Tab-separated table of C-alpha atoms in Angstrom:
chain	number	residue	atom	x	y	z
A	1	MET	CA	2.443	-9.246	28.220
A	2	ARG	CA	-0.515	-10.730	30.037
A	3	LYS	CA	-2.257	-13.765	28.629
A	4	GLU	CA	-5.432	-11.762	27.870
A	5	ASN	CA	-3.420	-9.138	25.982
A	6	ARG	CA	-1.630	-11.800	23.939
A	7	ALA	CA	-4.950	-13.414	23.079
A	8	ALA	CA	-6.427	-10.050	22.051
A	9	ALA	CA	-3.384	-9.223	19.915
A	10	GLY	CA	-3.546	-12.629	18.285
A	11	ALA	CA	-7.273	-12.273	17.605
A	12	ALA	CA	-6.756	-8.839	16.033
A	13	ALA	CA	-3.968	-10.188	13.846
A	14	TRP	CA	-6.101	-13.146	12.779
A	15	GLN	CA	-8.929	-10.812	11.749
A	16	VAL	CA	-6.531	-8.863	9.537
A	17	VAL	CA	-5.162	-12.067	8.024
A	18	GLN	CA	-8.648	-13.392	7.304
A	19	ASN	CA	-9.235	-10.360	5.093
A	20	THR	CA	-12.761	-9.060	5.286
A	21	ARG	CA	-12.923	-8.119	1.587
A	22	GLY	CA	-11.938	-11.561	0.369
A	23	ASP	CA	-10.541	-10.398	-2.977
A	24	ILE	CA	-7.055	-9.474	-1.739
A	25	SER	CA	-5.003	-12.410	-0.538
A	26	VAL	CA	-2.436	-12.290	2.235
A	27	TRP	CA	0.280	-12.944	-0.348
A	28	GLN	CA	-0.869	-9.947	-2.440
A	29	ARG	CA	-0.742	-7.777	0.668
A	30	VAL	CA	2.743	-9.015	1.600
A	31	LYS	CA	4.004	-8.316	-1.931
A	32	ALA	CA	2.441	-4.832	-1.813
A	33	VAL	CA	4.384	-3.718	1.289
A	34	PRO	CA	7.552	-2.613	-0.601
A	35	ARG	CA	5.421	-0.804	-3.210
A	36	MET	CA	3.432	0.866	-0.441
A	37	ILE	CA	6.588	2.071	1.312
A	38	GLY	CA	7.992	3.341	-1.988
A	39	ALA	CA	4.755	5.148	-2.861
A	40	ARG	CA	4.671	6.684	0.622
A	41	ALA	CA	8.311	7.769	0.376
A	42	LYS	CA	7.615	9.426	-3.008
A	43	GLY	CA	4.553	11.176	-1.583
A	44	HIS	CA	2.045	9.366	-3.813
A	45	TYR	CA	0.281	7.320	-1.127
A	46	LYS	CA	-0.825	9.861	1.453
A	47	GLU	CA	-3.282	7.535	3.218
A	48	LEU	CA	-0.372	6.096	5.207
A	49	THR	CA	0.027	8.913	7.696
A	50	PRO	CA	3.463	10.031	8.842
A	51	ALA	CA	2.580	8.965	12.391
A	52	LYS	CA	1.613	5.438	11.340
A	53	PHE	CA	4.668	5.157	9.078
A	54	ALA	CA	6.920	6.328	11.935
A	55	GLY	CA	5.229	3.809	14.243
A	56	MET	CA	6.036	1.000	11.827
A	57	ILE	CA	9.654	2.103	11.610
A	58	LEU	CA	9.921	2.333	15.396
A	59	LEU	CA	8.508	-1.183	15.773
A	60	VAL	CA	11.099	-2.547	13.322
A	61	VAL	CA	13.866	-0.700	15.184
A	62	TYR	CA	12.564	-2.020	18.524
A	63	ILE	CA	12.466	-5.618	17.300
A	64	LEU	CA	15.965	-5.423	15.790
A	65	SER	CA	17.497	-3.234	18.505
A	66	PRO	CA	20.478	-4.693	20.359
A	67	VAL	CA	19.258	-2.917	23.520
A	68	ASP	CA	16.192	-5.145	23.430
A	69	PHE	CA	18.412	-8.199	23.936
A	70	ILE	CA	19.036	-7.232	27.592
A	71	PRO	CA	15.565	-8.369	28.828
A	72	GLU	CA	15.997	-11.568	26.823
A	73	LEU	CA	19.225	-12.318	28.694
A	74	LEU	CA	17.798	-11.496	32.111
A	75	VAL	CA	14.253	-12.854	31.790
A	76	PRO	CA	14.108	-14.949	28.610
A	77	LEU	CA	10.352	-15.537	28.551
A	78	LEU	CA	9.507	-11.866	29.109
A	79	GLY	CA	12.087	-10.705	26.574
A	80	ILE	CA	10.749	-12.956	23.840
A	81	THR	CA	7.120	-12.158	24.684
A	82	ASP	CA	7.573	-8.424	24.132
A	83	ASP	CA	9.249	-9.089	20.778
A	84	VAL	CA	6.412	-11.360	19.710
A	85	GLY	CA	3.878	-8.730	20.746
A	86	ALA	CA	5.714	-6.043	18.771
A	87	ALA	CA	6.016	-8.347	15.748
A	88	VAL	CA	2.288	-9.174	15.852
A	89	TRP	CA	1.456	-5.479	16.131
A	90	LEU	CA	3.759	-4.616	13.200
A	91	THR	CA	2.402	-7.457	11.064
A	92	THR	CA	-1.167	-6.418	11.784
A	93	MET	CA	-0.403	-2.822	10.841
A	94	LEU	CA	1.417	-3.806	7.648
A	95	LEU	CA	-1.207	-6.268	6.438
A	96	GLY	CA	-4.084	-3.929	7.182
A	97	GLU	CA	-2.455	-0.930	5.549
A	98	SER	CA	-1.205	-2.919	2.559
A	99	GLU	CA	-4.768	-4.105	1.919
A	100	ARG	CA	-5.876	-0.465	1.777
A	101	PHE	CA	-2.901	0.268	-0.477
A	102	VAL	CA	-3.816	-2.502	-2.941
A	103	THR	CA	-7.362	-1.105	-3.087
A	104	TRP	CA	-5.931	2.388	-3.635
A	105	GLU	CA	-3.703	1.075	-6.458
A	106	ARG	CA	-6.626	-0.704	-8.116
A	107	ASP	CA	-8.829	2.378	-7.890
A	108	GLY	CA	-6.056	4.490	-9.415
A	109	ARG	CA	-5.534	2.051	-12.295
A	110	ALA	CA	-9.279	1.876	-12.910
A	111	GLN	CA	-9.485	5.674	-12.989
A	112	GLU	CA	-6.544	5.867	-15.404
A	113	ALA	CA	-8.163	3.283	-17.693
A	114	PHE	CA	-11.455	5.190	-17.590
A	115	ASP	CA	-9.695	8.460	-18.399
A	116	ARG	CA	-7.746	6.834	-21.239
A	117	ASP	CA	-10.834	5.184	-22.727
A	118	ASN	CA	-12.904	8.356	-22.502
A	119	ALA	CA	-10.259	10.860	-23.571
A	120	GLY	CA	-11.720	13.164	-26.171
A	121	ALA	CA	-15.118	11.473	-26.046
A	122	GLY	CA	-16.647	14.545	-24.426
A	123	THR	CA	-18.334	12.500	-21.698
A	124	GLY	CA	-18.008	13.585	-18.126
A	125	PRO	CA	-15.648	16.079	-16.567
A	126	LYS	CA	-12.035	16.179	-17.588
A	127	LYS	CA	-9.351	15.050	-15.172
A	128	SER	CA	-8.253	18.665	-14.611
A	129	ASP	CA	-11.880	19.618	-13.807
A	130	ARG	CA	-12.147	16.776	-11.263
A	131	LYS	CA	-8.854	17.832	-9.695
A	132	ALA	CA	-9.980	21.453	-9.410
A	133	ALA	CA	-13.302	20.367	-7.920
A	134	SER	CA	-11.576	18.134	-5.358
A	135	GLU	CA	-9.286	20.969	-4.296
A	136	ASN	CA	-12.229	23.262	-3.540
């Protein structure tokens, strides 16, 4: 990986780590990754597309693959550099997507609380009405 590419990858990762929203810490995002994967596997979190999910899995496989050790034996610096690049890319994807997942979870909990508090109050559309409207 060229020096400019490494710098660009590092800058992109740093932007994700800095967190533009400011209310979701890196630690919260890291802890949300297993929940996000579980919600995606159960079909609840559809915002993580199958292509992006497959890309994450492929990056993990690439980093852990024994075949990837061959370049590290032949050209150690190049072999380690490609692993670092893949790890930065994976980390950036996971932190960015887990931030969106935490927001999605919070929105869902807020909606559930609103529905619970307003059940039977006769204010606003019912959950089934909102669902039908969103399907149309």
